[in-house]
Short mmCIF file of C-alpha atoms and ligand atoms in Angstrom, two decimals:
data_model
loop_
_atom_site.label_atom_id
_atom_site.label_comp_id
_atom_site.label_asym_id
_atom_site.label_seq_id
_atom_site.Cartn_x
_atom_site.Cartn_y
_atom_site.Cartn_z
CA UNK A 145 1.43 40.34 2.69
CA UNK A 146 1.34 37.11 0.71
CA UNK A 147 0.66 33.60 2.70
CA UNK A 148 3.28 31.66 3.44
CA UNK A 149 3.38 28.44 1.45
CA UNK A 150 2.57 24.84 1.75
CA UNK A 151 3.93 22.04 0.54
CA UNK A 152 0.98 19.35 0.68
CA UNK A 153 2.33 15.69 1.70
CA UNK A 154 -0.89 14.42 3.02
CA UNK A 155 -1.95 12.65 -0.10
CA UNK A 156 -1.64 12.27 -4.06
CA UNK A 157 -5.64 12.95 -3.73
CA UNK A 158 -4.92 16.50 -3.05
CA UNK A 159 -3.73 17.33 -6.97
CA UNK A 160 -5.18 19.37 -9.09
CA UNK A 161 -6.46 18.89 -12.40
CA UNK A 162 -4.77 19.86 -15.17
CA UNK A 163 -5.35 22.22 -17.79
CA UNK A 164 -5.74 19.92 -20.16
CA UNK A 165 -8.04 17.92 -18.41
CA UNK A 166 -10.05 20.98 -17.47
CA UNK A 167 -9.90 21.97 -21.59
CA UNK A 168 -11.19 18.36 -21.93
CA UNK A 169 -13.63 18.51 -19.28
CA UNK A 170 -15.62 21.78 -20.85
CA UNK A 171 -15.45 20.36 -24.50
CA UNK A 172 -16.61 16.90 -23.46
CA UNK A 173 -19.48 14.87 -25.75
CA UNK A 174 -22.02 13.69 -23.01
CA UNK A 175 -25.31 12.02 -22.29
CA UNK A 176 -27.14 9.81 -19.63
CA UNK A 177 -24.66 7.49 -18.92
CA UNK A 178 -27.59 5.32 -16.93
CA UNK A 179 -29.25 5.18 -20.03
CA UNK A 180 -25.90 3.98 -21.84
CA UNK A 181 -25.68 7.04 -23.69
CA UNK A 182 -22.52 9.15 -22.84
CA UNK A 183 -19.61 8.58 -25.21
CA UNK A 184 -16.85 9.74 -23.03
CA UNK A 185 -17.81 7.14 -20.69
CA UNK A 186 -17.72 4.85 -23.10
CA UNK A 187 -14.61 5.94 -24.53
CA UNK A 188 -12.85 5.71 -21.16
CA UNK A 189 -14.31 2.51 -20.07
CA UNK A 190 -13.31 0.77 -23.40
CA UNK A 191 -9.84 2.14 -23.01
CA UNK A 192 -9.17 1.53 -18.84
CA UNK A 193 -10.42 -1.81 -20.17
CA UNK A 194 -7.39 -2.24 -22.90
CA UNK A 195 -5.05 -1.30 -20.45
CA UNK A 196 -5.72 -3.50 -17.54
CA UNK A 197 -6.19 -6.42 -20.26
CA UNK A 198 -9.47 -7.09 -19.36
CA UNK A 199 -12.72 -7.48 -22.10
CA UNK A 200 -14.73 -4.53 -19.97
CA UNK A 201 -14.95 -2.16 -17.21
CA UNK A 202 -17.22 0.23 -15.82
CA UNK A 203 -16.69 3.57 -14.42
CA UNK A 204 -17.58 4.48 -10.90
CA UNK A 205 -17.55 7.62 -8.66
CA UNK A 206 -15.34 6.41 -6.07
CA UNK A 207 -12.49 3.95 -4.99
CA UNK A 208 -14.33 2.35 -2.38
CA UNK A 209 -17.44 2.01 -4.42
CA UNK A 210 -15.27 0.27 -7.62
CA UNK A 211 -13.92 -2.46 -4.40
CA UNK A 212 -17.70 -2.40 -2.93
CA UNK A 213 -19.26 -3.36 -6.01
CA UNK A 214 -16.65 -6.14 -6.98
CA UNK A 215 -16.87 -7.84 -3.78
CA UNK A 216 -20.89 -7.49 -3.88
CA UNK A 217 -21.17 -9.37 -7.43
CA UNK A 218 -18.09 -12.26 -6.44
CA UNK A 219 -19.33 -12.89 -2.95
CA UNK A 220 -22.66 -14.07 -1.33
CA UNK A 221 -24.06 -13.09 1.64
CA UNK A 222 -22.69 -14.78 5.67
CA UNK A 223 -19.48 -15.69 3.13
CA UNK A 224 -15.90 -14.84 4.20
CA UNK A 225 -13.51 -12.27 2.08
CA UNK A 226 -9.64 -12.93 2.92
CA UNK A 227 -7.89 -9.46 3.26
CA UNK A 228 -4.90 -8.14 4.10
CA UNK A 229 -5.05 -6.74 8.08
CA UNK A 230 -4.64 -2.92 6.72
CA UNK A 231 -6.37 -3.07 3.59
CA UNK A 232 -7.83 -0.21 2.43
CA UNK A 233 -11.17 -2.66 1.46
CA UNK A 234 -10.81 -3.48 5.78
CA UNK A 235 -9.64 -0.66 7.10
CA UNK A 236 -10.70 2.64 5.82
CA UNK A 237 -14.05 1.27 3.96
CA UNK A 238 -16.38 1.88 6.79
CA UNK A 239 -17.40 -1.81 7.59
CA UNK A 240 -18.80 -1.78 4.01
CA UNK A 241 -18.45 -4.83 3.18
CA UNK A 242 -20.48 -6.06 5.67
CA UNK A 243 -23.11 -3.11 5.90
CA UNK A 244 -23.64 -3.45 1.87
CA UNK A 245 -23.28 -7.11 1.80
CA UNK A 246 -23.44 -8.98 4.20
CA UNK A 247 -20.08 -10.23 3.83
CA UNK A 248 -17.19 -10.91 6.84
CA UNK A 249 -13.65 -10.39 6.24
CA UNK A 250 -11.28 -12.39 7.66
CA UNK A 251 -8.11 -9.99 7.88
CA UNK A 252 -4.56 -11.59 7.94
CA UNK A 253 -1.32 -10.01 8.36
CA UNK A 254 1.24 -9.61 5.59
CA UNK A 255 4.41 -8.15 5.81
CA UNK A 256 4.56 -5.62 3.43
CA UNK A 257 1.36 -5.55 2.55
CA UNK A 258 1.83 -8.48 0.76
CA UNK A 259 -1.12 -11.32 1.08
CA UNK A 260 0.83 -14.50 3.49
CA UNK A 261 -0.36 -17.18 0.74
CA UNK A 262 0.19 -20.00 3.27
CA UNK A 263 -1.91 -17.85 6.37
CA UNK A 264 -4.39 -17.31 3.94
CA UNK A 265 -4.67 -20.90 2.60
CA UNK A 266 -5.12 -21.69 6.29
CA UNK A 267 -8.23 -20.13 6.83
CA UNK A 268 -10.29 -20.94 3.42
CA UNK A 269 -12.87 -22.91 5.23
CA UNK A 270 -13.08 -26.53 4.33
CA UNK A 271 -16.40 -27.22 2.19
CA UNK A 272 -16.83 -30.48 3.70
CA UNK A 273 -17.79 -28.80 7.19
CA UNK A 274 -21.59 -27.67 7.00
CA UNK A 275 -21.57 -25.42 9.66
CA UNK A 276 -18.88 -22.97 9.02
CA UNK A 277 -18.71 -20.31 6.88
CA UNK A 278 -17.82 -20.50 3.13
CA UNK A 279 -15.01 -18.07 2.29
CA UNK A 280 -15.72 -16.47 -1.10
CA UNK A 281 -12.75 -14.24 -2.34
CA UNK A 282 -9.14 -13.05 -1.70
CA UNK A 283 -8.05 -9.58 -1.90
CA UNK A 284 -4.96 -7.95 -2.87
CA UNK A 285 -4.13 -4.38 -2.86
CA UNK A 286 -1.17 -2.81 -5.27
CA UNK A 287 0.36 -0.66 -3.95
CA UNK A 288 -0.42 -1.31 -0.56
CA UNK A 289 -1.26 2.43 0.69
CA UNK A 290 -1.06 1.74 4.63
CA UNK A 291 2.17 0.12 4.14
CA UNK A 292 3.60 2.51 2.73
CA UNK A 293 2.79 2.26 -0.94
CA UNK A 294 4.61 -1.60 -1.41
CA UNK A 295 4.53 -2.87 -4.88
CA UNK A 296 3.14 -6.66 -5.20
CA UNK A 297 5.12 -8.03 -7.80
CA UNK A 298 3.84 -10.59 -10.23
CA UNK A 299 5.19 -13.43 -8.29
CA UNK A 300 3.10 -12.60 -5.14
CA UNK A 301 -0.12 -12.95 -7.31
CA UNK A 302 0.53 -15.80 -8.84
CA UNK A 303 0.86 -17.39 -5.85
CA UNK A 304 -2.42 -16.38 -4.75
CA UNK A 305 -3.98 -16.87 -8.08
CA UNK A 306 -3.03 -20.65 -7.90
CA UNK A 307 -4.75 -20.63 -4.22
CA UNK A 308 -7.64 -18.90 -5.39
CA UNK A 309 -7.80 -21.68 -8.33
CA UNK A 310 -7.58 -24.72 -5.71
CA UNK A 311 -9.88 -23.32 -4.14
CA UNK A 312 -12.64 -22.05 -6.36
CA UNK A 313 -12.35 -18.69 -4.75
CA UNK A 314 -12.29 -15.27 -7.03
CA UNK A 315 -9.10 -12.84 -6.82
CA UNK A 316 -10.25 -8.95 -6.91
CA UNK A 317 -7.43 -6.67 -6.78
CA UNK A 318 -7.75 -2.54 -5.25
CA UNK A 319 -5.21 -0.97 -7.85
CA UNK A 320 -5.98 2.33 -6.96
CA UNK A 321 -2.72 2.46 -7.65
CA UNK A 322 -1.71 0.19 -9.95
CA UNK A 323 -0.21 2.67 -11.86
CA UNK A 324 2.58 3.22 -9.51
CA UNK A 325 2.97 -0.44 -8.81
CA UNK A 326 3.70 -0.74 -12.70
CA UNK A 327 5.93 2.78 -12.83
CA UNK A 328 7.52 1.34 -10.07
CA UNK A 329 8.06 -2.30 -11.61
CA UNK A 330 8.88 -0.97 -15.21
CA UNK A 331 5.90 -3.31 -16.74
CA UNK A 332 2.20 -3.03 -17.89
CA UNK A 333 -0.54 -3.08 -15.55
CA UNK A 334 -1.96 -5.79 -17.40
CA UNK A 335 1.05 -8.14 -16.37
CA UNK A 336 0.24 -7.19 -12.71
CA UNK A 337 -3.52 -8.72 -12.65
CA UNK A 338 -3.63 -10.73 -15.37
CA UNK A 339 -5.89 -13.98 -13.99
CA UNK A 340 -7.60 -11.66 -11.77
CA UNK A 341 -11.15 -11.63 -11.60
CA UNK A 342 -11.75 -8.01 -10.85
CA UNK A 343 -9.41 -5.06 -10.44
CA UNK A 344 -10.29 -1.47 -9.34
CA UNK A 345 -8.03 1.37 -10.27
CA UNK A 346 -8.52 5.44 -9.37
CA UNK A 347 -8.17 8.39 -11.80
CA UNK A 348 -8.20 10.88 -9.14
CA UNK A 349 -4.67 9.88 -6.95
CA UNK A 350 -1.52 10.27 -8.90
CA UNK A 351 -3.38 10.43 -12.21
CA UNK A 352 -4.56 13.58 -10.90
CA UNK A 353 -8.40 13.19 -12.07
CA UNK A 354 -10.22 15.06 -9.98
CA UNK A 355 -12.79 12.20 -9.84
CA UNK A 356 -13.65 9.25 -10.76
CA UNK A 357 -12.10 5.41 -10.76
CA UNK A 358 -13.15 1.83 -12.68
CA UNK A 359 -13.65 -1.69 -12.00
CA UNK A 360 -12.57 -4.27 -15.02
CA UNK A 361 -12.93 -7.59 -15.33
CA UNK A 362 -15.23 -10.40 -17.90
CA UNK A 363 -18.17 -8.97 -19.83
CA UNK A 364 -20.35 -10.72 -17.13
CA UNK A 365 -18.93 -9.42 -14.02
CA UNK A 366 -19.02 -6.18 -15.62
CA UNK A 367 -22.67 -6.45 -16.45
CA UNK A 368 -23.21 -7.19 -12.88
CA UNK A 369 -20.89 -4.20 -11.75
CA UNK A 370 -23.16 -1.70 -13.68
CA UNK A 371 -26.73 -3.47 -11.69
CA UNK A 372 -24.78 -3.37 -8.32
CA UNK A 373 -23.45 0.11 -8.82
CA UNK A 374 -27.13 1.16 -9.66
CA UNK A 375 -27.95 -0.29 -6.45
CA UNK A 376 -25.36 1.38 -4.26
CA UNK A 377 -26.63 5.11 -5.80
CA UNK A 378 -23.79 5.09 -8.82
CA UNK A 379 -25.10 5.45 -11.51
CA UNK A 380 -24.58 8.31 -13.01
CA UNK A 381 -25.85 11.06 -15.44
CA UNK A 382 -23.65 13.78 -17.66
CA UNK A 383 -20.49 11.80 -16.10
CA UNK A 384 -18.81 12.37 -19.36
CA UNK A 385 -16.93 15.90 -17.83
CA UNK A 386 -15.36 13.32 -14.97
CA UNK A 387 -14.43 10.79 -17.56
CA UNK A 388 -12.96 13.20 -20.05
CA UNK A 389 -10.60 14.26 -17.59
CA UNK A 390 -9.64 10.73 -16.28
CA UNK A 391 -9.17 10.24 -20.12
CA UNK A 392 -6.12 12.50 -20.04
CA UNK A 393 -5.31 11.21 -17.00
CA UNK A 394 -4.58 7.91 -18.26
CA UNK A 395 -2.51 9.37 -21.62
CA UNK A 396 -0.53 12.41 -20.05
CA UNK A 397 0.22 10.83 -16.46
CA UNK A 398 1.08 7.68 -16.04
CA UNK A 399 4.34 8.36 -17.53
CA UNK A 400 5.01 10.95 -14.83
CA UNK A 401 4.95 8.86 -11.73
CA UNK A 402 8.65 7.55 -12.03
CA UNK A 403 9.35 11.23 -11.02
CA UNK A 404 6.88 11.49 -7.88
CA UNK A 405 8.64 8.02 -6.86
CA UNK A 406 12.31 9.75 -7.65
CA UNK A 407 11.39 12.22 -5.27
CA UNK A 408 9.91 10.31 -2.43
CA UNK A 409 13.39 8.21 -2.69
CA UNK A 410 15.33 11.29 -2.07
CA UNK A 411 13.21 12.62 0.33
CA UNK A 412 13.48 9.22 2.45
CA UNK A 413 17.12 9.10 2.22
CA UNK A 414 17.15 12.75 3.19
CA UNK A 415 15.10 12.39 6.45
CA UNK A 416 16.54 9.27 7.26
CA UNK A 417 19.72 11.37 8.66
CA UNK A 418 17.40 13.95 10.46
CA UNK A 419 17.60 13.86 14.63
CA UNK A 420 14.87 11.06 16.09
CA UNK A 421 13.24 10.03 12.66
CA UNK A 422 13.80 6.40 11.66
CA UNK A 423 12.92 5.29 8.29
CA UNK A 424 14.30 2.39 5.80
CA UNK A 425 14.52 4.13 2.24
CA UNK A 426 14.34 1.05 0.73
CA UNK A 427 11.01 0.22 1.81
CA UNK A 428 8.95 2.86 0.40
CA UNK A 429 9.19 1.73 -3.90
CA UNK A 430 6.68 4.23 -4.82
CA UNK A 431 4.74 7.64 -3.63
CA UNK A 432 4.31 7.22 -0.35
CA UNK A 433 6.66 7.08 2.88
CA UNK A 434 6.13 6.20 6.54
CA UNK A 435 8.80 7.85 9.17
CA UNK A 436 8.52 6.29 12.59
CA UNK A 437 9.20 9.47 15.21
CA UNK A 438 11.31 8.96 18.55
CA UNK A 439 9.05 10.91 21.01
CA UNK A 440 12.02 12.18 23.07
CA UNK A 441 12.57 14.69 19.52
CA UNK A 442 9.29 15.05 18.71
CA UNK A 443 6.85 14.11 20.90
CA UNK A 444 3.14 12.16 19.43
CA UNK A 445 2.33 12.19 15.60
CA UNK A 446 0.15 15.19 16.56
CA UNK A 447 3.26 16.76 18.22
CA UNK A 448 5.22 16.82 14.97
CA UNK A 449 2.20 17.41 12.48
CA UNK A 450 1.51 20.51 14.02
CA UNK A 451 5.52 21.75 14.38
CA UNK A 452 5.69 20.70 10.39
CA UNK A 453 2.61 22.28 9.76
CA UNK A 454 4.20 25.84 11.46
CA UNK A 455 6.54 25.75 8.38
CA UNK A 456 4.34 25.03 6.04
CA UNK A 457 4.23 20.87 5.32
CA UNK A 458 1.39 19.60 5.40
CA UNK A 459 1.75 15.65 5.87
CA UNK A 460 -0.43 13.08 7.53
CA UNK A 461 -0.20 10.90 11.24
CA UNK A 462 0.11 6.97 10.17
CA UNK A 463 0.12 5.83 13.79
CA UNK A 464 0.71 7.44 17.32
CA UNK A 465 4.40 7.76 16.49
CA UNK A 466 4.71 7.71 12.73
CA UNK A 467 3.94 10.02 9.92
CA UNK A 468 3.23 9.69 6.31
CA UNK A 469 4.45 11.85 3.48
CA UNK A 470 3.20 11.04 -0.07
CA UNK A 471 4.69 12.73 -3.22
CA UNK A 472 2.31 13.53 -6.28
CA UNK A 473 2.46 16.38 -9.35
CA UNK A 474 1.63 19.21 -6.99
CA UNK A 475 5.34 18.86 -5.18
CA UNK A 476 8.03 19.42 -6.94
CA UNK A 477 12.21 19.46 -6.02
CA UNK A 478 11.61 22.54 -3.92
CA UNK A 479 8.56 21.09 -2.10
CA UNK A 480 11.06 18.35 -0.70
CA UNK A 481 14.04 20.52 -0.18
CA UNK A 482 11.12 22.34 2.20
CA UNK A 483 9.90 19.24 3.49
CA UNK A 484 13.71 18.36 4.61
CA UNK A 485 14.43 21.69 6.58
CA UNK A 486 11.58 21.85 8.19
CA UNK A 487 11.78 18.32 9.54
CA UNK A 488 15.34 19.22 10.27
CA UNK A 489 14.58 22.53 11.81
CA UNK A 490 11.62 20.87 13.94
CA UNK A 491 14.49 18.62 15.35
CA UNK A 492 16.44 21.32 16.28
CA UNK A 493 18.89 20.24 14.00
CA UNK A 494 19.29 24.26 12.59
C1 PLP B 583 -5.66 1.54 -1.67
C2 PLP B 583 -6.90 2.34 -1.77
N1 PLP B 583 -8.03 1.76 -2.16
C3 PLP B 583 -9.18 2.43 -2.27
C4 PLP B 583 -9.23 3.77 -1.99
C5 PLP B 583 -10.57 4.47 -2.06
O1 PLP B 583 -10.64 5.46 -3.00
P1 PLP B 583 -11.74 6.64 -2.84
O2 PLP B 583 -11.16 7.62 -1.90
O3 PLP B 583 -11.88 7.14 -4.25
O4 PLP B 583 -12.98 5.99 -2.34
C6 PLP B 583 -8.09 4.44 -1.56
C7 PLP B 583 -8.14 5.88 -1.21
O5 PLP B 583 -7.19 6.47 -0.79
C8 PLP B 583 -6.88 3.70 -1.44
O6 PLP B 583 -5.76 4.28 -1.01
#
């Protein structure tokens, strides 16, 4: 008997690589990357680089290492980071920031996602008072993943870029998906952080790299990046076998997201007319969608995950009464038409 099968909503982390990137993978040209020698790396550092507009940029394992390692060379020790209240830097990075660097963020709320420019002017700390703390860096995130995958447009960092620039304060943005924030806005990701000091973007979400992300910015901060990745256990050896894949990542995929977003829009407006689930289509721009749950249907998050899960979707809880669904390569048209019935079906609805 075969298995029943899944559709997997719970992330764009869960793809595969393809065969193409495994082909590349096997037939990469590698060496010790800590020693500077592996030209794949080199190759994919020079071209992430190009892309985001920047003059370098270094590859890193992970996501949260790339964000660790920018705010570890901008920021001093006992000085403040402005984030957004669910960041991914705040909120899923372990207390990093602090742990690694000594460094306290002072979390604001922006609708959206998006960074509240005047809030966050409100609490750089005046340089004239000894006693307080210095604050030492915004940062952004594009696409916001926790609310549901909200583009920033250029607009909303310019406003913080002129902030940041009465303020002597560095900008780092976490684009670990900057590439759907650009699908999304039908313009380079250079126009998105151009001014920036550092920006971090992932290979291994939508790209579908199975590892692997970068942090760009000046020659200098880059040259920093590579000591303070050292330091956090980074640096890395035959790495050239991750970075041929993100290679193809960057050249075969990132013209493929407009069709993960295309889904995700159809799959909101589908569900929005399913029994107890309330969701806004137009809110969710890119990959990933947030359905708030009426708990007379369908009880807690937990409740529903596990009567989705009986019919084979996989998706994630985003709070006690919401769930998120995220669209990537490895769901396709039928994957959603699934996705719909069995919400439907869960709300007794057939
Ligand atoms: C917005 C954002 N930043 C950073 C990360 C961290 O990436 P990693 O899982 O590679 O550490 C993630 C992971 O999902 C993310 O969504």
């Amino acid at each position: 008997m075969s298995a029943a099968p899944i559709s997997d909503f719970r992330s764009d982390t869960v793809t595969k690589p393809t065969p193409a990137m495994r082909r590349a993978m096997a037939e990469a040209e590698v060496g010790d990357d800590v020693y500077g020698e592996d030209p794949t790396i080199a190759r994919l550092e020079a071209r992430t680089a190009e892309l985001l507009g920047f003059p370098a940029a270094l590859f890193v394992p992970t996501g949260s290492m790339g964000n660790q390692i920018a705010l570890r060379v901008h920021a001093r020790p006992g000085t403040e980071v402005i984030v957004e209240a669910r960041s991914h830097v705040f909120h899923y990075e372990m207390g990093a920031m602090a742990a690694l660097s000594g460094l306290l963020p002072r979390p604001v709320f922006g609708p959206g996602g998006r960074m509240p420019e005047a809030e966050a002017e409100a609490w750089v700390r005046p340089e004239s008072v000894y006693y307080l703390p210095r604050t030492s860096l915004v940062c952004l995130e594009n696409t916001h993943n926790f609310a549901g995958g909200t583009v920033l447009p250029r607009a909303a960092v310019e406003e913080v870029l002129a902030l940041a620039r009465r303020k002597g304060l560095a900008v780092h943005v976490d684009g670990a998906r900057l590439w759907n924030a650009a699908a999304a806005l039908r313009v380079s990701e250079a126009s998105l952080v151009a001014g920036v000091d550092s920006v971090m973007v992932c290979f291994s979400k939508g790209l579908r790299a199975p590892v692997g992300s970068a942090v760009a910015g000046s020659e200098a901060f880059v040259a920093e990046a590579r000591r303070a990745r050292k330091l956090f256990g980074g640096g890395m050896r035959q790495a050239g076998v991750l970075a041929a894949a993100a290679l193809v990542a960057l050249e075969d995929e990132r013209g493929r997201l407009a069709e993960d977003h295309a889904r995700l829009a159809r799959l909101a407006r589908e569900l929005a007319g399913v029994r107890g689930v309330s969701v806004d289509p137009e809110s969710f721009p890119t990959n990933i969608l947030i359905v708030d749950l009426d708990a007379r249907v369908w009880g807690s998050a937990n409740d529903a995950l596990g009567k989705l899960r009986t019919r084979g979707i996989l998706a994630g809880a985003a709070g006690p009464a919401s769930v998120r669904l995220v669209t990537h390569a490895d769901v396709g048209d039928a994957d959603v038409d699934r996705c719909v019935a069995a919400f439907r079906e869960s709300a007794g609805m057939s």
